[in-house]
Short mmCIF file of C-alpha atoms in Angstrom, two decimals:
data_model
loop_
_atom_site.label_atom_id
_atom_site.label_comp_id
_atom_site.label_asym_id
_atom_site.label_seq_id
_atom_site.Cartn_x
_atom_site.Cartn_y
_atom_site.Cartn_z
CA MET A 1 -157.10 30.47 -151.87
CA LEU A 2 -154.23 28.43 -152.33
CA LYS A 3 -155.56 26.18 -149.56
CA GLN A 4 -158.74 25.59 -150.40
CA ILE A 5 -157.51 24.29 -153.60
CA CYS A 6 -155.33 21.93 -151.96
CA ILE A 7 -158.37 20.76 -149.67
CA ALA A 8 -160.42 19.98 -153.10
CA LEU A 9 -157.61 18.11 -154.58
CA ALA A 10 -157.35 15.99 -151.60
CA VAL A 11 -161.02 15.54 -151.23
CA LEU A 12 -161.09 14.41 -155.31
CA MET A 13 -158.09 12.15 -154.68
CA ILE A 14 -160.28 10.52 -151.69
CA PHE A 15 -163.20 9.93 -154.10
CA ALA A 16 -161.13 8.91 -156.88
CA ALA A 17 -159.98 6.02 -154.76
CA THR A 18 -163.41 5.09 -153.53
CA ALA A 19 -164.66 4.94 -156.85
CA VAL A 20 -162.28 2.15 -157.85
CA ALA A 21 -161.81 0.21 -154.03
CA TRP A 22 -162.48 1.79 -150.55
CA GLN A 23 -158.87 0.39 -149.56
CA PRO A 24 -156.17 1.66 -146.81
CA GLU A 25 -154.73 4.26 -148.78
CA THR A 26 -157.98 5.97 -148.82
CA CYS A 27 -158.00 5.56 -144.85
CA LYS A 28 -154.17 6.45 -144.78
CA SER A 29 -155.25 10.16 -145.93
CA CYS A 30 -156.54 10.95 -141.96
CA HIS A 31 -155.26 7.95 -140.11
CA LEU A 32 -151.72 7.53 -141.28
CA GLU A 33 -150.64 5.83 -137.96
CA GLN A 34 -152.74 3.14 -137.86
CA TYR A 35 -151.92 2.89 -141.82
CA GLU A 36 -148.44 2.61 -141.25
CA ILE A 37 -148.88 0.39 -138.10
CA TRP A 38 -151.19 -2.11 -140.39
CA ASN A 39 -149.22 -1.94 -143.03
CA SER A 40 -146.28 -3.77 -141.52
CA SER A 41 -148.59 -6.48 -139.84
CA ALA A 42 -149.40 -9.96 -140.41
CA HIS A 43 -152.82 -9.03 -141.82
CA ALA A 44 -151.34 -6.80 -144.44
CA ASP A 45 -149.07 -9.80 -145.51
CA SER A 46 -151.75 -12.24 -145.45
CA LEU A 47 -151.49 -12.73 -149.35
CA LYS A 48 -148.13 -13.83 -148.61
CA ALA A 49 -148.66 -16.92 -146.09
CA ALA A 50 -147.99 -20.17 -147.06
CA GLY A 51 -145.49 -18.71 -149.93
CA GLY A 52 -148.31 -17.13 -151.45
CA SER A 53 -150.34 -20.36 -152.04
CA VAL A 54 -153.12 -19.54 -150.30
CA VAL A 55 -154.16 -17.24 -153.50
CA ASP A 56 -154.89 -20.40 -155.26
CA ILE A 57 -156.82 -22.56 -152.66
CA GLU A 58 -160.48 -21.51 -152.41
CA SER A 59 -160.43 -22.68 -148.58
CA CYS A 60 -157.60 -20.50 -147.80
CA THR A 61 -158.78 -17.24 -149.52
CA GLU A 62 -162.07 -17.23 -147.28
CA CYS A 63 -159.95 -16.04 -145.04
CA HIS A 64 -156.53 -14.32 -146.52
CA VAL A 65 -158.06 -12.56 -149.48
CA GLU A 66 -160.40 -9.33 -148.66
CA SER A 67 -162.98 -9.85 -151.15
CA SER A 68 -163.26 -13.65 -150.50
CA ILE A 69 -163.84 -12.68 -146.58
CA LYS A 70 -166.66 -10.36 -147.26
CA GLU A 71 -168.50 -12.78 -149.60
CA THR A 72 -168.39 -15.32 -147.04
CA TRP A 73 -169.56 -12.95 -144.01
CA GLY A 74 -172.64 -11.80 -146.83
CA ARG A 75 -171.16 -8.34 -147.30
CA GLU A 76 -172.86 -6.40 -150.17
CA ASP A 77 -169.67 -4.18 -150.78
CA VAL A 78 -167.52 -6.82 -152.50
CA GLU A 79 -164.38 -5.91 -154.43
CA THR A 80 -163.11 -8.61 -157.18
CA THR A 81 -159.42 -7.26 -156.58
CA ILE A 82 -157.48 -9.69 -154.80
CA GLU A 83 -156.20 -7.61 -151.52
CA PRO A 84 -155.25 -8.86 -148.26
CA ILE A 85 -156.73 -8.43 -144.86
CA THR A 86 -157.53 -4.42 -144.75
CA CYS A 87 -159.05 -1.82 -142.60
CA GLU A 88 -162.61 -2.83 -144.04
CA VAL A 89 -162.60 -5.95 -143.31
CA CYS A 90 -162.50 -5.46 -139.48
CA HIS A 91 -164.36 -1.98 -139.70
CA LEU A 92 -167.73 -2.75 -140.93
CA PRO A 93 -169.37 -0.03 -142.94
CA PRO A 94 -171.82 2.59 -141.41
CA GLU A 95 -175.38 1.60 -142.62
CA VAL A 96 -175.26 4.69 -145.36
CA GLY A 97 -171.84 3.13 -146.60
CA TYR A 98 -168.00 4.16 -146.23
CA ASP A 99 -168.38 6.99 -148.52
CA ALA A 100 -170.80 8.63 -145.88
CA HIS A 101 -168.11 8.54 -143.49
CA LEU A 102 -165.98 10.45 -145.74
CA ASN A 103 -168.37 13.30 -146.06
CA ALA A 104 -169.03 13.26 -142.77
CA PRO A 105 -166.23 11.41 -140.59
CA SER A 106 -168.08 12.20 -137.28
CA ASP A 107 -171.55 11.64 -138.49
CA HIS A 108 -170.85 8.14 -140.01
CA LEU A 109 -168.30 5.93 -138.17
CA PRO A 110 -167.09 2.55 -139.19
CA GLU A 111 -168.12 -0.25 -136.65
CA VAL A 112 -165.63 -0.37 -133.80
CA THR A 113 -166.00 -3.71 -132.17
CA LEU A 114 -164.34 -5.52 -129.28
CA SER A 115 -166.03 -8.33 -129.66
CA ALA A 116 -163.91 -11.90 -130.18
CA GLU A 117 -166.63 -13.03 -132.60
CA LEU A 118 -165.11 -10.35 -135.48
CA CYS A 119 -161.75 -11.89 -134.93
CA GLY A 120 -163.34 -15.88 -134.71
CA ASN A 121 -164.45 -15.62 -138.42
CA CYS A 122 -161.04 -16.14 -139.45
CA HIS A 123 -159.39 -17.47 -136.54
CA ARG A 124 -161.15 -20.72 -136.38
CA ASP A 125 -161.42 -24.42 -137.32
CA SER A 126 -158.76 -27.00 -137.03
CA HIS A 127 -155.93 -24.65 -138.78
CA HIS A 128 -156.29 -22.01 -136.55
CA PRO A 129 -158.68 -22.93 -133.68
CA VAL A 130 -158.25 -19.77 -131.55
CA ILE A 131 -162.16 -18.83 -131.37
CA GLU A 132 -162.85 -22.47 -130.25
CA GLU A 133 -160.32 -22.72 -127.53
CA TRP A 134 -161.12 -19.43 -126.50
CA ASN A 135 -164.75 -19.61 -125.83
CA GLU A 136 -164.86 -21.76 -122.92
CA PHE A 137 -167.81 -20.26 -121.53
CA ASP A 138 -169.96 -21.56 -124.48
CA SER A 139 -168.59 -24.94 -123.70
CA SER A 140 -171.08 -27.60 -122.54
CA GLY A 141 -169.37 -28.13 -119.35
CA PHE A 142 -168.14 -25.14 -118.42
CA ASN A 143 -168.76 -24.70 -114.81
CA MET A 144 -168.26 -21.04 -113.37
CA THR A 145 -167.63 -22.08 -110.01
CA ALA A 146 -164.40 -24.19 -110.43
CA THR A 147 -163.55 -22.96 -113.65
CA ALA A 148 -161.77 -19.39 -114.68
CA SER A 149 -161.56 -18.23 -118.52
CA HIS A 150 -161.21 -14.82 -120.44
CA SER A 151 -164.22 -15.64 -122.08
CA GLU A 152 -166.72 -15.72 -118.70
CA PRO A 153 -168.56 -12.45 -119.13
CA THR A 154 -168.01 -10.63 -115.71
CA ASP A 155 -171.12 -9.08 -115.44
CA ILE A 156 -172.95 -12.74 -115.39
CA ALA A 157 -170.40 -14.42 -113.07
CA GLU A 158 -169.43 -11.58 -110.61
CA PRO A 159 -172.54 -8.94 -111.14
CA TYR A 160 -171.60 -7.44 -107.68
CA ILE A 161 -168.58 -5.86 -109.93
CA LEU A 162 -171.31 -3.63 -111.74
CA GLY A 163 -171.72 -1.97 -108.42
CA MET A 164 -167.84 -1.00 -107.81
CA ASP A 165 -165.83 1.26 -109.27
CA ASN A 166 -163.61 1.62 -112.35
CA GLU A 167 -160.74 0.12 -110.51
CA CYS A 168 -162.37 -3.54 -110.94
CA VAL A 169 -163.23 -2.09 -114.68
CA ALA A 170 -159.59 -2.36 -115.30
CA CYS A 171 -158.96 -6.10 -115.55
CA LYS A 172 -162.72 -7.35 -115.57
CA ALA A 173 -163.45 -6.00 -119.28
CA THR A 174 -161.75 -5.39 -122.20
CA ASP A 175 -162.90 -1.68 -122.36
CA GLY A 176 -161.02 -1.78 -119.23
CA ALA A 177 -158.08 -3.81 -120.04
CA ILE A 178 -157.39 -1.55 -123.31
CA PRO A 179 -156.39 1.71 -121.30
CA ASN A 180 -154.98 -0.42 -118.32
CA LEU A 181 -152.42 -2.13 -120.91
CA ALA A 182 -151.69 1.60 -122.23
CA ASP A 183 -148.90 2.00 -119.39
CA PRO A 184 -146.78 -1.08 -119.62
CA GLU A 185 -145.96 -1.38 -116.00
CA VAL A 186 -147.60 -3.37 -113.87
CA PHE A 187 -149.74 -0.97 -111.10
CA GLY A 188 -149.40 1.50 -113.76
CA LEU A 189 -152.95 1.95 -114.18
CA ASN A 190 -154.25 5.32 -114.84
CA LEU A 191 -158.00 5.24 -113.97
CA ASP A 192 -158.49 8.49 -115.41
CA GLU A 193 -159.22 6.23 -118.75
CA VAL A 194 -160.91 3.63 -117.56
CA PRO A 195 -164.83 3.56 -117.93
CA GLU A 196 -166.88 3.09 -115.16
CA PRO A 197 -169.16 -0.16 -115.24
CA ALA A 198 -172.20 1.49 -116.65
CA GLU A 199 -170.07 2.69 -119.95
CA VAL A 200 -168.62 -0.95 -120.48
CA SER A 201 -169.77 -2.56 -123.68
CA GLU A 202 -167.47 -5.96 -123.29
CA TRP A 203 -167.29 -7.57 -120.07
CA ARG A 204 -165.40 -10.79 -121.21
CA ILE A 205 -161.59 -10.22 -121.98
CA THR A 206 -161.47 -10.66 -125.70
CA CYS A 207 -158.80 -10.52 -128.29
CA VAL A 208 -158.11 -6.83 -128.60
CA ALA A 209 -157.65 -6.71 -125.05
CA CYS A 210 -154.18 -8.20 -125.38
CA HIS A 211 -153.51 -8.16 -129.15
CA GLU A 212 -153.56 -4.41 -130.94
CA PRO A 213 -155.87 -4.82 -133.69
CA HIS A 214 -153.97 -2.86 -136.17
CA SER A 215 -150.87 -4.61 -135.67
CA ALA A 216 -151.82 -7.76 -134.37
CA ASP A 217 -149.16 -7.69 -131.78
CA TYR A 218 -149.28 -8.13 -127.90
CA ARG A 219 -150.16 -4.45 -126.78
CA ILE A 220 -146.83 -5.00 -124.17
CA GLU A 221 -144.30 -6.95 -125.78
CA ASP A 222 -143.18 -8.45 -122.89
CA ASP A 223 -145.82 -11.11 -122.25
CA ALA A 224 -145.13 -11.74 -118.32
CA GLN A 225 -145.71 -7.62 -118.20
CA LEU A 226 -148.81 -8.14 -120.27
CA CYS A 227 -150.09 -10.84 -118.22
CA GLY A 228 -149.28 -9.11 -115.03
CA ASN A 229 -150.87 -6.22 -115.54
CA CYS A 230 -153.73 -7.94 -114.01
CA HIS A 231 -152.70 -11.34 -112.37
CA ASN A 232 -150.79 -9.69 -109.73
CA SER A 233 -152.04 -9.50 -105.73
CA GLU A 234 -152.78 -5.20 -105.44
CA HIS A 235 -149.40 -4.75 -103.36
CA ALA A 236 -150.85 -6.99 -101.00
CA ILE A 237 -148.29 -7.29 -97.88
CA PRO A 238 -148.39 -9.37 -95.01
CA ASP A 239 -149.28 -6.50 -92.73
CA GLY A 240 -151.24 -8.40 -89.82
CA MET A 241 -154.31 -6.91 -91.33
CA THR A 242 -154.55 -8.92 -94.73
CA PRO A 243 -155.95 -12.39 -94.59
CA ALA A 244 -156.36 -13.06 -98.03
CA VAL A 245 -154.34 -12.49 -101.43
CA ARG A 246 -155.81 -12.89 -104.98
CA HIS A 247 -153.78 -13.83 -108.36
CA PRO A 248 -150.31 -13.07 -107.29
CA GLN A 249 -148.89 -14.78 -110.32
CA TRP A 250 -146.72 -11.60 -111.06
CA GLU A 251 -145.23 -11.62 -107.43
CA MET A 252 -144.82 -15.21 -107.83
CA TYR A 253 -143.31 -15.31 -111.25
CA ASN A 254 -140.76 -12.31 -110.27
CA GLY A 255 -137.20 -13.63 -109.31
CA SER A 256 -138.12 -16.91 -110.51
CA ILE A 257 -135.64 -19.24 -112.42
CA TYR A 258 -138.07 -17.90 -115.40
CA ASP A 259 -137.18 -14.33 -114.68
CA THR A 260 -133.86 -14.46 -113.44
CA GLY A 261 -131.61 -15.88 -115.90
CA ILE A 262 -131.20 -18.99 -114.21
CA HIS A 263 -133.17 -20.98 -117.09
CA PRO A 264 -131.77 -21.10 -120.32
CA GLY A 265 -133.58 -18.45 -121.77
CA ASP A 266 -136.20 -15.93 -120.44
CA LEU A 267 -139.55 -17.76 -120.03
CA GLY A 268 -142.86 -15.41 -120.00
CA CYS A 269 -146.79 -16.79 -119.31
CA SER A 270 -147.18 -17.68 -122.84
CA ASP A 271 -144.27 -20.00 -123.17
CA CYS A 272 -146.11 -22.48 -120.68
CA HIS A 273 -149.83 -21.47 -120.58
CA MET A 274 -150.09 -21.29 -124.74
CA ALA A 275 -148.44 -24.42 -125.53
CA ALA A 276 -149.25 -24.71 -129.33
CA ARG A 277 -148.92 -27.42 -132.11
CA GLU A 278 -149.51 -26.88 -135.83
CA TYR A 279 -152.25 -28.43 -137.60
CA ASN A 280 -150.70 -31.77 -139.48
CA ASP A 281 -151.41 -32.12 -142.93
CA THR A 282 -150.86 -35.69 -143.06
CA THR A 283 -153.34 -37.05 -140.05
CA GLN A 284 -155.43 -33.76 -140.52
CA GLU A 285 -155.12 -33.34 -136.46
CA ALA A 286 -156.06 -30.15 -135.13
CA ALA A 287 -154.00 -27.61 -134.40
CA ILE A 288 -153.33 -26.04 -130.95
CA THR A 289 -153.06 -22.47 -130.26
CA GLY A 290 -152.93 -22.13 -126.70
CA HIS A 291 -156.14 -19.71 -126.15
CA THR A 292 -157.41 -21.87 -123.17
CA PHE A 293 -154.42 -20.73 -121.23
CA ASP A 294 -154.64 -23.75 -119.42
CA PHE A 295 -151.08 -25.24 -118.32
CA ASP A 296 -150.98 -28.61 -119.83
CA PRO A 297 -147.66 -29.96 -119.05
CA GLU A 298 -148.78 -33.09 -121.62
CA LEU A 299 -148.31 -30.92 -124.71
CA LEU A 300 -145.78 -28.91 -123.31
CA PHE A 301 -143.08 -31.52 -123.00
CA SER A 302 -144.57 -33.30 -126.15
CA SER A 303 -142.00 -33.47 -129.36
CA THR A 304 -145.38 -32.29 -131.39
CA SER A 305 -145.30 -28.85 -129.15
CA SER A 306 -143.78 -25.86 -131.05
CA ASN A 307 -143.08 -24.33 -127.62
CA GLY A 308 -139.48 -26.06 -127.67
CA CYS A 309 -139.57 -27.85 -124.03
CA TYR A 310 -139.21 -31.09 -125.26
CA ASP A 311 -135.84 -30.71 -126.90
CA CYS A 312 -134.17 -30.19 -123.09
CA HIS A 313 -136.71 -31.89 -120.84
CA GLN A 314 -138.41 -34.67 -123.07
CA GLU A 315 -141.77 -36.07 -122.20
CA GLY A 316 -140.37 -37.54 -118.83
CA PHE A 317 -140.50 -34.04 -117.31
CA ILE A 318 -144.12 -34.54 -116.65
CA VAL A 319 -143.42 -36.65 -113.78
CA VAL A 320 -141.14 -34.04 -112.21
CA VAL A 321 -143.76 -31.40 -112.78
CA GLU A 322 -146.34 -33.82 -111.07
CA ALA A 323 -144.38 -34.61 -108.24
CA LYS A 324 -143.49 -31.03 -107.15
CA GLN A 325 -147.16 -30.19 -107.32
CA GLU A 326 -148.03 -32.92 -105.10
CA ILE A 327 -145.31 -31.80 -102.57
CA VAL A 328 -147.27 -28.24 -102.35
CA THR A 329 -150.67 -29.94 -102.18
CA GLU A 330 -150.05 -31.86 -99.15
CA ARG A 331 -148.29 -28.85 -97.53
CA LEU A 332 -151.55 -27.14 -98.18
CA ASP A 333 -153.45 -29.86 -96.72
CA GLU A 334 -151.23 -30.07 -93.62
CA LEU A 335 -151.91 -26.13 -93.19
CA ALA A 336 -155.53 -26.58 -93.36
CA THR A 337 -155.08 -28.87 -90.34
CA LEU A 338 -152.78 -26.17 -89.01
CA LYS A 339 -155.41 -23.51 -89.55
CA THR A 340 -158.28 -24.94 -87.73
CA ASN A 341 -156.33 -25.95 -84.71
CA ALA A 342 -154.99 -22.15 -84.99
CA THR A 343 -158.48 -20.55 -85.29
CA VAL A 344 -159.52 -22.22 -82.01
CA SER A 345 -156.41 -21.21 -80.29
CA LEU A 346 -157.31 -17.97 -81.29
CA GLU A 347 -161.00 -17.94 -80.08
CA GLU A 348 -159.60 -19.19 -76.63
CA LEU A 349 -157.34 -15.97 -76.58
CA ASN A 350 -159.76 -13.36 -77.00
CA GLY A 351 -160.19 -11.08 -74.32
CA THR A 352 -156.36 -11.78 -73.11
CA SER A 353 -153.87 -9.47 -73.82
CA GLY A 354 -152.09 -11.77 -76.31
CA TYR A 355 -154.71 -11.71 -78.40
CA ASP A 356 -154.14 -8.91 -80.78
CA ALA A 357 -150.42 -10.05 -81.60
CA ALA A 358 -151.62 -13.55 -81.72
CA LEU A 359 -154.33 -12.10 -84.31
CA GLU A 360 -151.37 -10.58 -86.72
CA ASP A 361 -149.61 -13.74 -86.58
CA TYR A 362 -152.90 -15.61 -87.65
CA ASN A 363 -153.82 -12.83 -90.66
CA ASN A 364 -150.03 -13.49 -91.77
CA ALA A 365 -150.28 -17.21 -92.01
CA LEU A 366 -153.37 -16.82 -93.82
CA PHE A 367 -151.67 -14.22 -96.44
CA TYR A 368 -148.68 -16.57 -97.11
CA MET A 369 -151.05 -19.99 -97.34
CA THR A 370 -153.44 -18.08 -99.57
CA ALA A 371 -151.05 -16.79 -101.70
CA VAL A 372 -149.66 -20.26 -102.57
CA GLU A 373 -153.39 -21.16 -102.94
CA SER A 374 -154.61 -18.30 -105.28
CA ASP A 375 -151.07 -18.88 -107.70
CA GLY A 376 -152.79 -21.79 -108.78
CA SER A 377 -149.31 -23.56 -109.87
CA HIS A 378 -148.94 -25.30 -106.76
CA GLY A 379 -145.21 -24.46 -106.93
CA ILE A 380 -144.38 -24.07 -110.39
CA HIS A 381 -144.14 -20.35 -110.75
CA ASN A 382 -141.73 -20.22 -108.22
CA MET A 383 -140.62 -23.21 -105.80
CA GLU A 384 -138.60 -21.38 -103.90
CA LYS A 385 -140.73 -18.76 -103.20
CA VAL A 386 -143.54 -21.17 -102.30
CA LYS A 387 -141.21 -23.25 -100.23
CA GLU A 388 -140.62 -19.83 -98.37
CA TYR A 389 -144.38 -19.11 -97.93
CA LEU A 390 -145.70 -22.17 -96.65
CA ASP A 391 -142.91 -22.39 -94.27
CA ASN A 392 -143.72 -18.96 -93.16
CA SER A 393 -147.53 -20.03 -92.92
CA GLU A 394 -146.49 -23.13 -90.67
CA GLU A 395 -144.50 -20.93 -88.25
CA LEU A 396 -146.95 -18.51 -87.72
CA PHE A 397 -150.02 -20.63 -87.13
CA ASN A 398 -147.90 -22.64 -84.51
CA ALA A 399 -146.90 -19.34 -83.03
CA VAL A 400 -150.45 -18.91 -82.59
CA ILE A 401 -151.21 -22.43 -81.28
CA THR A 402 -148.68 -22.30 -78.66
CA ARG A 403 -148.66 -18.83 -77.63
CA PRO A 404 -148.96 -19.28 -74.01
CA GLU A 405 -152.00 -18.23 -71.51
CA THR A 406 -151.86 -14.74 -70.65
CA VAL A 407 -153.67 -12.63 -67.76
CA ALA A 408 -157.13 -11.71 -69.24
CA GLN A 409 -157.78 -8.09 -69.91
CA PRO A 410 -160.33 -6.43 -67.15
CA GLY A 411 -163.41 -6.33 -68.75
CA PHE A 412 -165.63 -2.66 -68.56
CA GLU A 413 -167.73 -4.40 -65.52
CA ALA A 414 -164.19 -5.25 -63.82
CA ILE A 415 -163.29 -1.36 -64.35
CA LEU A 416 -166.10 -0.34 -62.98
CA GLY A 417 -166.37 -2.43 -59.74
CA VAL A 418 -162.69 -1.42 -59.12
CA ILE A 419 -163.74 2.30 -59.29
CA GLY A 420 -166.42 1.98 -57.00
CA LEU A 421 -164.20 0.06 -54.48
CA PHE A 422 -161.89 2.94 -54.79
CA ALA A 423 -164.80 5.36 -54.50
CA VAL A 424 -166.08 3.37 -51.24
CA LEU A 425 -162.45 3.22 -50.02
CA TRP A 426 -162.49 7.55 -50.19
CA ILE A 427 -165.89 7.79 -48.81
CA VAL A 428 -164.99 5.65 -45.20
CA LYS A 429 -161.74 7.68 -45.03
CA LYS A 430 -163.32 10.88 -45.67
CA ARG A 431 -165.93 10.03 -42.60
CA GLU A 432 -163.04 8.93 -40.42
#
């Protein structure tokens, strides 16, 4: 009886809360963990931004005050109270309203969306142009064959993925990225949690793939590991049978000056790939948030960048970066010519006893060459390792080219001829 009374009182408390406003305290009754994470987040502190002045500026309240946000979005459930960004801003109500969810939680669920557009309702325009930078796919000059972007829908750009297993989904869809990142260790994928292609709802890599929405923080604190969960070569090794390496950025970064402490202060991916600049109140120059993830040395080494590289390197370091990349570009061009010659030599060795060893050298040369190409940084991620890989590739291609001609392996017809000769000799001997 006492238990029933407690349950009834709890229900009454919930309904009492909803009579005033459907606020986080209401959700807290059932979603305590999510509430506590949200309560220490930037969204919960949105009213404190800019020292609290946002409450007095109409253009700011559109994204910092809940009632203004809902009104801007055309929501009918607008409350006049001043609240920060709470649960109901991101979780739109069921068709029959929030109260129905409280009565029958499983039957009437608030909307849970993985789309970037929900976040983009606020994270936009000149102050916070996150959605505009991220959404390269919808820009007029986007070329799917030449440009890679998180906003590029996999089911359009790589439709063959739809016919493959869920291992591809882990890095090609937000639905897969979230369970993939549940284990912070690179290569720690639990495929039991990753959906099959037919179950995917969001084929782009959207905000919530990298950011836990209740905290707004990275899903993995170490952003190198965060990116490395997808940007890795999937255990590829030079085994004589692997002629191509894809997205080996994690392997290149490991052991580099940014990872070992040789550089003053460890650097993660976002330090260079998300060069940022704040909105300029005087010139009204738009902010840059870095959500294209492009490497932009001009911004990175600018005094206006918030990444701090300028303090040590100044703008002159751009020339150093370009010179290093030019060296790698030239060596890749030289290797392309060497590859052509090695291909001819390999074909000439076909059918000889030295072919198998030459093929192993050829595949390993391609391994090292494509690893540098696919990394995409032209040496900036790890100049020492790139030099080693290019040297290895050159040495192995030359080994194929200079391999001495060997005696051709007997073919099937030759073997039959030898067997036939022995047979004739045996018959002659028998007759004697």
